[in-house]
């Protein structure tokens, strides 16, 4: 699996279409924070990341991969602006990147690196299965993100993908105030335009879901 990290929507869309056309499963993220959540349930074989992101740098992405113990197995390609100095390239390589490509990124060169780094789908599936052991602690319950399962007091329920995303965001933000801008951006991948109904529906749905196993969500989330 390829993880594509870029704050540039057009770039994410174009590269993802290119990779998937070649049969390479691709996940897209636009921020360091989104990658942090995704690594709880996925183990990418190759990460392509912009050197400068909206909420951080490729340095942060590499640090997250190290924390998840995915290096050096996961290969890292850093995309940087034209004119990026060689000192930056040296730093990226020292941190753990495999290569740095400057704008304009030549498609044939990027594909050549992916052909070199990418392993058969069979191996990728084996890595994905090992991610099933990863869990989250939430409201006194245990959540299995990849299986979308919540367990509490010997009872378990299935969750929707959006409910899991909301749980992951809440777990990642203890004691913080999450704005509607953050919620819509991180969970729905779109700008908050003032209508809170979608997020209120999701919050109510999660509250009803966890109530089935005895969890009163307002006691944990204000």
PDB file of C-alpha atoms in Angstrom:
ATOM      1  CA  UNK A   1       0.000   0.000   0.000  1.00  0.00           C
ATOM      2  CA  UNK A   2       1.126   3.542  -0.797  1.00  0.00           C
ATOM      3  CA  UNK A   3       0.419   6.449   1.559  1.00  0.00           C
ATOM      4  CA  UNK A   4       0.329   9.801  -0.214  1.00  0.00           C
ATOM      5  CA  UNK A   5       0.669  12.840   2.064  1.00  0.00           C
ATOM      6  CA  UNK A   6       0.166  16.271   0.508  1.00  0.00           C
ATOM      7  CA  UNK A   7      -1.803  19.398   1.353  1.00  0.00           C
ATOM      8  CA  UNK A   8      -2.256  20.032  -2.391  1.00  0.00           C
ATOM      9  CA  UNK A   9      -5.620  18.579  -3.432  1.00  0.00           C
ATOM     10  CA  UNK A  10      -4.804  18.440  -7.149  1.00  0.00           C
ATOM     11  CA  UNK A  11      -1.552  16.621  -6.471  1.00  0.00           C
ATOM     12  CA  UNK A  12      -3.200  14.043  -4.199  1.00  0.00           C
ATOM     13  CA  UNK A  13      -5.925  13.365  -6.750  1.00  0.00           C
ATOM     14  CA  UNK A  14      -3.612  13.086  -9.767  1.00  0.00           C
ATOM     15  CA  UNK A  15      -0.995  10.857  -8.136  1.00  0.00           C
ATOM     16  CA  UNK A  16      -3.584   8.595  -6.492  1.00  0.00           C
ATOM     17  CA  UNK A  17      -5.302   8.034  -9.862  1.00  0.00           C
ATOM     18  CA  UNK A  18      -1.932   7.274 -11.448  1.00  0.00           C
ATOM     19  CA  UNK A  19      -0.963   4.726  -8.785  1.00  0.00           C
ATOM     20  CA  UNK A  20      -4.342   3.025  -8.599  1.00  0.00           C
ATOM     21  CA  UNK A  21      -4.379   2.700 -12.391  1.00  0.00           C
ATOM     22  CA  UNK A  22      -1.308   0.502 -11.949  1.00  0.00           C
ATOM     23  CA  UNK A  23      -3.016  -1.622  -9.314  1.00  0.00           C
ATOM     24  CA  UNK A  24      -1.272  -0.058  -6.306  1.00  0.00           C
ATOM     25  CA  UNK A  25      -3.694   0.555  -3.390  1.00  0.00           C
ATOM     26  CA  UNK A  26      -3.290   4.164  -2.278  1.00  0.00           C
ATOM     27  CA  UNK A  27      -4.386   6.075   0.813  1.00  0.00           C
ATOM     28  CA  UNK A  28      -4.419   9.879   0.830  1.00  0.00           C
ATOM     29  CA  UNK A  29      -3.776  12.253   3.743  1.00  0.00           C
ATOM     30  CA  UNK A  30      -3.399  16.000   3.824  1.00  0.00           C
ATOM     31  CA  UNK A  31      -1.886  16.567   7.261  1.00  0.00           C
ATOM     32  CA  UNK A  32       0.491  15.230   9.888  1.00  0.00           C
ATOM     33  CA  UNK A  33      -2.447  14.782  12.229  1.00  0.00           C
ATOM     34  CA  UNK A  34      -4.352  12.654   9.715  1.00  0.00           C
ATOM     35  CA  UNK A  35      -1.294  10.426   9.223  1.00  0.00           C
ATOM     36  CA  UNK A  36      -0.996   9.951  12.980  1.00  0.00           C
ATOM     37  CA  UNK A  37      -4.549   8.570  13.087  1.00  0.00           C
ATOM     38  CA  UNK A  38      -4.155   6.451   9.971  1.00  0.00           C
ATOM     39  CA  UNK A  39      -1.038   4.676  11.244  1.00  0.00           C
ATOM     40  CA  UNK A  40      -3.118   3.226  14.073  1.00  0.00           C
ATOM     41  CA  UNK A  41      -4.804   0.900  11.570  1.00  0.00           C
ATOM     42  CA  UNK A  42      -2.591   0.804   8.461  1.00  0.00           C
ATOM     43  CA  UNK A  43       0.987  -0.158   7.633  1.00  0.00           C
ATOM     44  CA  UNK A  44       2.001   1.476   4.347  1.00  0.00           C
ATOM     45  CA  UNK A  45       4.823  -0.037   2.342  1.00  0.00           C
ATOM     46  CA  UNK A  46       5.734   3.280   0.709  1.00  0.00           C
ATOM     47  CA  UNK A  47       5.107   6.826   1.945  1.00  0.00           C
ATOM     48  CA  UNK A  48       5.241   9.768  -0.447  1.00  0.00           C
ATOM     49  CA  UNK A  49       5.129  13.027   1.474  1.00  0.00           C
ATOM     50  CA  UNK A  50       5.528  16.713   0.792  1.00  0.00           C
ATOM     51  CA  UNK A  51       8.485  18.217   2.632  1.00  0.00           C
ATOM     52  CA  UNK A  52       6.313  21.119   3.782  1.00  0.00           C
ATOM     53  CA  UNK A  53       2.729  20.410   4.881  1.00  0.00           C
ATOM     54  CA  UNK A  54      -0.074  22.579   6.194  1.00  0.00           C
ATOM     55  CA  UNK A  55       0.518  21.529   9.797  1.00  0.00           C
ATOM     56  CA  UNK A  56       4.152  20.418   9.774  1.00  0.00           C
ATOM     57  CA  UNK A  57       6.925  18.875   7.744  1.00  0.00           C
ATOM     58  CA  UNK A  58       8.094  15.571   6.355  1.00  0.00           C
ATOM     59  CA  UNK A  59      10.294  15.392   9.473  1.00  0.00           C
ATOM     60  CA  UNK A  60       7.095  14.880  11.484  1.00  0.00           C
ATOM     61  CA  UNK A  61       5.881  12.137   9.140  1.00  0.00           C
ATOM     62  CA  UNK A  62       9.196  10.296   9.445  1.00  0.00           C
ATOM     63  CA  UNK A  63       9.022  10.618  13.237  1.00  0.00           C
ATOM     64  CA  UNK A  64       5.531   9.077  13.254  1.00  0.00           C
ATOM     65  CA  UNK A  65       6.755   6.162  11.132  1.00  0.00           C
ATOM     66  CA  UNK A  66       9.627   5.599  13.554  1.00  0.00           C
ATOM     67  CA  UNK A  67       7.263   5.730  16.513  1.00  0.00           C
ATOM     68  CA  UNK A  68       5.056   3.129  14.816  1.00  0.00           C
ATOM     69  CA  UNK A  69       8.163   0.964  14.257  1.00  0.00           C
ATOM     70  CA  UNK A  70       7.637   0.915  10.512  1.00  0.00           C
ATOM     71  CA  UNK A  71      11.183   1.924   9.614  1.00  0.00           C
ATOM     72  CA  UNK A  72      13.285   0.898   7.800  1.00  0.00           C
ATOM     73  CA  UNK A  73      10.773  -1.488   6.170  1.00  0.00           C
ATOM     74  CA  UNK A  74       8.578   1.396   4.959  1.00  0.00           C
ATOM     75  CA  UNK A  75      10.248   3.380   2.188  1.00  0.00           C
ATOM     76  CA  UNK A  76       9.946   7.186   2.139  1.00  0.00           C
ATOM     77  CA  UNK A  77       9.930   9.529  -0.856  1.00  0.00           C
ATOM     78  CA  UNK A  78       9.984  13.251  -0.046  1.00  0.00           C
ATOM     79  CA  UNK A  79       8.636  15.798  -2.562  1.00  0.00           C
ATOM     80  CA  UNK A  80      10.169  19.262  -2.212  1.00  0.00           C
ATOM     81  CA  UNK A  81       9.871  22.650  -3.847  1.00  0.00           C
ATOM     82  CA  UNK A  82      12.154  23.608  -6.716  1.00  0.00           C
ATOM     83  CA  UNK A  83      15.332  25.150  -5.389  1.00  0.00           C
ATOM     84  CA  UNK A  84      15.281  23.203  -2.116  1.00  0.00           C
ATOM     85  CA  UNK A  85      18.908  23.304  -0.932  1.00  0.00           C
ATOM     86  CA  UNK A  86      21.088  20.226  -0.772  1.00  0.00           C
ATOM     87  CA  UNK A  87      21.368  20.670   3.013  1.00  0.00           C
ATOM     88  CA  UNK A  88      17.643  19.945   3.292  1.00  0.00           C
ATOM     89  CA  UNK A  89      18.036  16.859   1.112  1.00  0.00           C
ATOM     90  CA  UNK A  90      20.897  15.615   3.267  1.00  0.00           C
ATOM     91  CA  UNK A  91      18.799  16.170   6.398  1.00  0.00           C
ATOM     92  CA  UNK A  92      15.867  14.186   4.976  1.00  0.00           C
ATOM     93  CA  UNK A  93      18.135  11.285   4.068  1.00  0.00           C
ATOM     94  CA  UNK A  94      19.718  11.374   7.527  1.00  0.00           C
ATOM     95  CA  UNK A  95      16.277  11.248   9.161  1.00  0.00           C
ATOM     96  CA  UNK A  96      15.313   8.150   7.198  1.00  0.00           C
ATOM     97  CA  UNK A  97      14.025   9.216   3.774  1.00  0.00           C
ATOM     98  CA  UNK A  98      15.097   7.105   0.804  1.00  0.00           C
ATOM     99  CA  UNK A  99      15.100   9.938  -1.709  1.00  0.00           C
ATOM    100  CA  UNK A 100      14.038  13.548  -2.313  1.00  0.00           C
ATOM    101  CA  UNK A 101      12.465  14.687  -5.581  1.00  0.00           C
ATOM    102  CA  UNK A 102      12.236  18.384  -6.424  1.00  0.00           C
ATOM    103  CA  UNK A 103       9.450  20.127  -8.350  1.00  0.00           C
ATOM    104  CA  UNK A 104       8.505  19.661 -11.069  1.00  0.00           C
ATOM    105  CA  UNK A 105       8.296  15.998 -10.077  1.00  0.00           C
ATOM    106  CA  UNK A 106       8.856  13.827 -13.136  1.00  0.00           C
ATOM    107  CA  UNK A 107       6.247  11.080 -13.216  1.00  0.00           C
ATOM    108  CA  UNK A 108       8.549   8.511 -14.809  1.00  0.00           C
ATOM    109  CA  UNK A 109      11.159   8.976 -12.070  1.00  0.00           C
ATOM    110  CA  UNK A 110       8.568   8.695  -9.295  1.00  0.00           C
ATOM    111  CA  UNK A 111       7.125   5.541 -10.862  1.00  0.00           C
ATOM    112  CA  UNK A 112      10.614   4.064 -11.177  1.00  0.00           C
ATOM    113  CA  UNK A 113      11.164   4.486  -7.432  1.00  0.00           C
ATOM    114  CA  UNK A 114       7.763   2.954  -6.683  1.00  0.00           C
ATOM    115  CA  UNK A 115       8.514  -0.044  -8.892  1.00  0.00           C
ATOM    116  CA  UNK A 116      11.732  -0.469  -6.936  1.00  0.00           C
ATOM    117  CA  UNK A 117      10.157  -0.076  -3.500  1.00  0.00           C
ATOM    118  CA  UNK A 118       6.713  -1.587  -3.889  1.00  0.00           C
ATOM    119  CA  UNK A 119       6.222  -5.206  -2.915  1.00  0.00           C
ATOM    120  CA  UNK A 120       3.545  -7.636  -4.142  1.00  0.00           C
ATOM    121  CA  UNK A 121       0.019  -7.153  -2.814  1.00  0.00           C
ATOM    122  CA  UNK A 122       0.329 -10.528  -1.030  1.00  0.00           C
ATOM    123  CA  UNK A 123       3.063  -9.129   1.253  1.00  0.00           C
ATOM    124  CA  UNK A 124       1.145  -5.921   1.862  1.00  0.00           C
ATOM    125  CA  UNK A 125      -1.918  -7.887   2.989  1.00  0.00           C
ATOM    126  CA  UNK A 126       0.202  -9.798   5.486  1.00  0.00           C
ATOM    127  CA  UNK A 127       1.383  -6.505   6.976  1.00  0.00           C
ATOM    128  CA  UNK A 128      -2.197  -5.203   7.144  1.00  0.00           C
ATOM    129  CA  UNK A 129      -3.289  -8.255   9.106  1.00  0.00           C
ATOM    130  CA  UNK A 130      -0.684  -7.555  11.785  1.00  0.00           C
ATOM    131  CA  UNK A 131      -2.225  -4.098  12.267  1.00  0.00           C
ATOM    132  CA  UNK A 132      -5.359  -5.774  13.683  1.00  0.00           C
ATOM    133  CA  UNK A 133      -3.586  -6.016  17.037  1.00  0.00           C
ATOM    134  CA  UNK A 134      -3.619  -2.227  17.440  1.00  0.00           C
ATOM    135  CA  UNK A 135      -6.243  -0.896  19.846  1.00  0.00           C
ATOM    136  CA  UNK A 136      -7.419   2.385  21.395  1.00  0.00           C
ATOM    137  CA  UNK A 137      -8.702   3.061  24.893  1.00  0.00           C
ATOM    138  CA  UNK A 138     -11.862   5.176  24.766  1.00  0.00           C
ATOM    139  CA  UNK A 139     -14.462   5.921  27.452  1.00  0.00           C
ATOM    140  CA  UNK A 140     -13.361   2.888  29.430  1.00  0.00           C
ATOM    141  CA  UNK A 141     -13.706   0.634  26.371  1.00  0.00           C
ATOM    142  CA  UNK A 142     -11.278  -0.943  23.916  1.00  0.00           C
ATOM    143  CA  UNK A 143     -11.582  -0.003  20.241  1.00  0.00           C
ATOM    144  CA  UNK A 144     -10.152  -2.067  17.376  1.00  0.00           C
ATOM    145  CA  UNK A 145      -9.957   0.541  14.565  1.00  0.00           C
ATOM    146  CA  UNK A 146      -9.230  -1.778  11.652  1.00  0.00           C
ATOM    147  CA  UNK A 147     -12.120  -4.119  12.585  1.00  0.00           C
ATOM    148  CA  UNK A 148     -14.359  -1.180  13.626  1.00  0.00           C
ATOM    149  CA  UNK A 149     -15.171  -2.982  16.878  1.00  0.00           C
ATOM    150  CA  UNK A 150     -15.721  -1.546  20.379  1.00  0.00           C
ATOM    151  CA  UNK A 151     -15.570  -3.811  23.437  1.00  0.00           C
ATOM    152  CA  UNK A 152     -16.759  -2.913  26.932  1.00  0.00           C
ATOM    153  CA  UNK A 153     -17.601  -5.121  29.925  1.00  0.00           C
ATOM    154  CA  UNK A 154     -17.588  -8.311  27.843  1.00  0.00           C
ATOM    155  CA  UNK A 155     -19.945  -6.768  25.292  1.00  0.00           C
ATOM    156  CA  UNK A 156     -19.012  -5.606  21.806  1.00  0.00           C
ATOM    157  CA  UNK A 157     -20.561  -3.505  19.037  1.00  0.00           C
ATOM    158  CA  UNK A 158     -19.675  -2.692  15.448  1.00  0.00           C
ATOM    159  CA  UNK A 159     -18.969   0.920  14.499  1.00  0.00           C
ATOM    160  CA  UNK A 160     -19.215   2.797  11.216  1.00  0.00           C
ATOM    161  CA  UNK A 161     -16.029   4.170   9.608  1.00  0.00           C
ATOM    162  CA  UNK A 162     -17.024   7.734  10.551  1.00  0.00           C
ATOM    163  CA  UNK A 163     -17.641   6.739  14.168  1.00  0.00           C
ATOM    164  CA  UNK A 164     -14.149   5.235  14.299  1.00  0.00           C
ATOM    165  CA  UNK A 165     -12.689   8.417  12.799  1.00  0.00           C
ATOM    166  CA  UNK A 166     -14.452  10.519  15.430  1.00  0.00           C
ATOM    167  CA  UNK A 167     -13.201   8.271  18.237  1.00  0.00           C
ATOM    168  CA  UNK A 168      -9.640   8.462  16.919  1.00  0.00           C
ATOM    169  CA  UNK A 169      -9.811  12.263  16.805  1.00  0.00           C
ATOM    170  CA  UNK A 170     -11.211  12.465  20.346  1.00  0.00           C
ATOM    171  CA  UNK A 171      -8.585  10.065  21.717  1.00  0.00           C
ATOM    172  CA  UNK A 172      -5.873  12.105  20.032  1.00  0.00           C
ATOM    173  CA  UNK A 173      -7.139  15.342  21.594  1.00  0.00           C
ATOM    174  CA  UNK A 174      -7.474  14.771  25.363  1.00  0.00           C
ATOM    175  CA  UNK A 175      -8.421  17.925  27.231  1.00  0.00           C
ATOM    176  CA  UNK A 176      -8.604  19.969  24.018  1.00  0.00           C
ATOM    177  CA  UNK A 177     -11.452  21.969  22.549  1.00  0.00           C
ATOM    178  CA  UNK A 178     -12.216  20.681  19.052  1.00  0.00           C
ATOM    179  CA  UNK A 179     -13.830  23.260  16.788  1.00  0.00           C
ATOM    180  CA  UNK A 180     -16.292  22.480  14.022  1.00  0.00           C
ATOM    181  CA  UNK A 181     -13.608  23.577  11.576  1.00  0.00           C
ATOM    182  CA  UNK A 182     -11.333  20.809  12.889  1.00  0.00           C
ATOM    183  CA  UNK A 183     -14.085  18.193  12.991  1.00  0.00           C
ATOM    184  CA  UNK A 184     -15.271  18.830   9.446  1.00  0.00           C
ATOM    185  CA  UNK A 185     -11.728  19.064   8.098  1.00  0.00           C
ATOM    186  CA  UNK A 186     -10.415  15.910   9.800  1.00  0.00           C
ATOM    187  CA  UNK A 187     -13.484  13.651   9.515  1.00  0.00           C
ATOM    188  CA  UNK A 188     -15.444  14.873   6.490  1.00  0.00           C
ATOM    189  CA  UNK A 189     -12.455  16.278   4.557  1.00  0.00           C
ATOM    190  CA  UNK A 190     -14.267  19.486   3.747  1.00  0.00           C
ATOM    191  CA  UNK A 191     -14.568  23.073   4.894  1.00  0.00           C
ATOM    192  CA  UNK A 192     -17.034  23.925   7.670  1.00  0.00           C
ATOM    193  CA  UNK A 193     -19.552  26.365   6.175  1.00  0.00           C
ATOM    194  CA  UNK A 194     -21.658  26.982   9.288  1.00  0.00           C
ATOM    195  CA  UNK A 195     -24.114  24.065   9.155  1.00  0.00           C
ATOM    196  CA  UNK A 196     -23.425  21.845  12.187  1.00  0.00           C
ATOM    197  CA  UNK A 197     -26.090  19.230  11.405  1.00  0.00           C
ATOM    198  CA  UNK A 198     -23.805  16.567   9.903  1.00  0.00           C
ATOM    199  CA  UNK A 199     -21.486  16.545  12.894  1.00  0.00           C
ATOM    200  CA  UNK A 200     -24.345  16.660  15.396  1.00  0.00           C
ATOM    201  CA  UNK A 201     -25.861  13.609  13.715  1.00  0.00           C
ATOM    202  CA  UNK A 202     -22.530  11.784  13.934  1.00  0.00           C
ATOM    203  CA  UNK A 203     -22.085  12.678  17.604  1.00  0.00           C
ATOM    204  CA  UNK A 204     -25.614  11.517  18.383  1.00  0.00           C
ATOM    205  CA  UNK A 205     -25.062   8.280  16.467  1.00  0.00           C
ATOM    206  CA  UNK A 206     -21.835   7.537  18.363  1.00  0.00           C
ATOM    207  CA  UNK A 207     -23.561   8.326  21.663  1.00  0.00           C
ATOM    208  CA  UNK A 208     -26.382   5.905  20.819  1.00  0.00           C
ATOM    209  CA  UNK A 209     -23.948   3.205  19.667  1.00  0.00           C
ATOM    210  CA  UNK A 210     -21.834   3.200  22.829  1.00  0.00           C
ATOM    211  CA  UNK A 211     -24.940   3.405  25.028  1.00  0.00           C
ATOM    212  CA  UNK A 212     -25.716  -0.139  23.879  1.00  0.00           C
ATOM    213  CA  UNK A 213     -22.725  -1.400  25.884  1.00  0.00           C
ATOM    214  CA  UNK A 214     -23.340   0.829  28.914  1.00  0.00           C
ATOM    215  CA  UNK A 215     -21.215   3.864  28.060  1.00  0.00           C
ATOM    216  CA  UNK A 216     -22.684   7.314  28.709  1.00  0.00           C
ATOM    217  CA  UNK A 217     -20.732   9.398  26.209  1.00  0.00           C
ATOM    218  CA  UNK A 218     -21.390  12.868  27.756  1.00  0.00           C
ATOM    219  CA  UNK A 219     -19.546  11.685  30.878  1.00  0.00           C
ATOM    220  CA  UNK A 220     -16.409  11.353  28.747  1.00  0.00           C
ATOM    221  CA  UNK A 221     -16.884  14.016  26.092  1.00  0.00           C
ATOM    222  CA  UNK A 222     -18.086  17.556  26.683  1.00  0.00           C
TER     223      UNK A 222
END
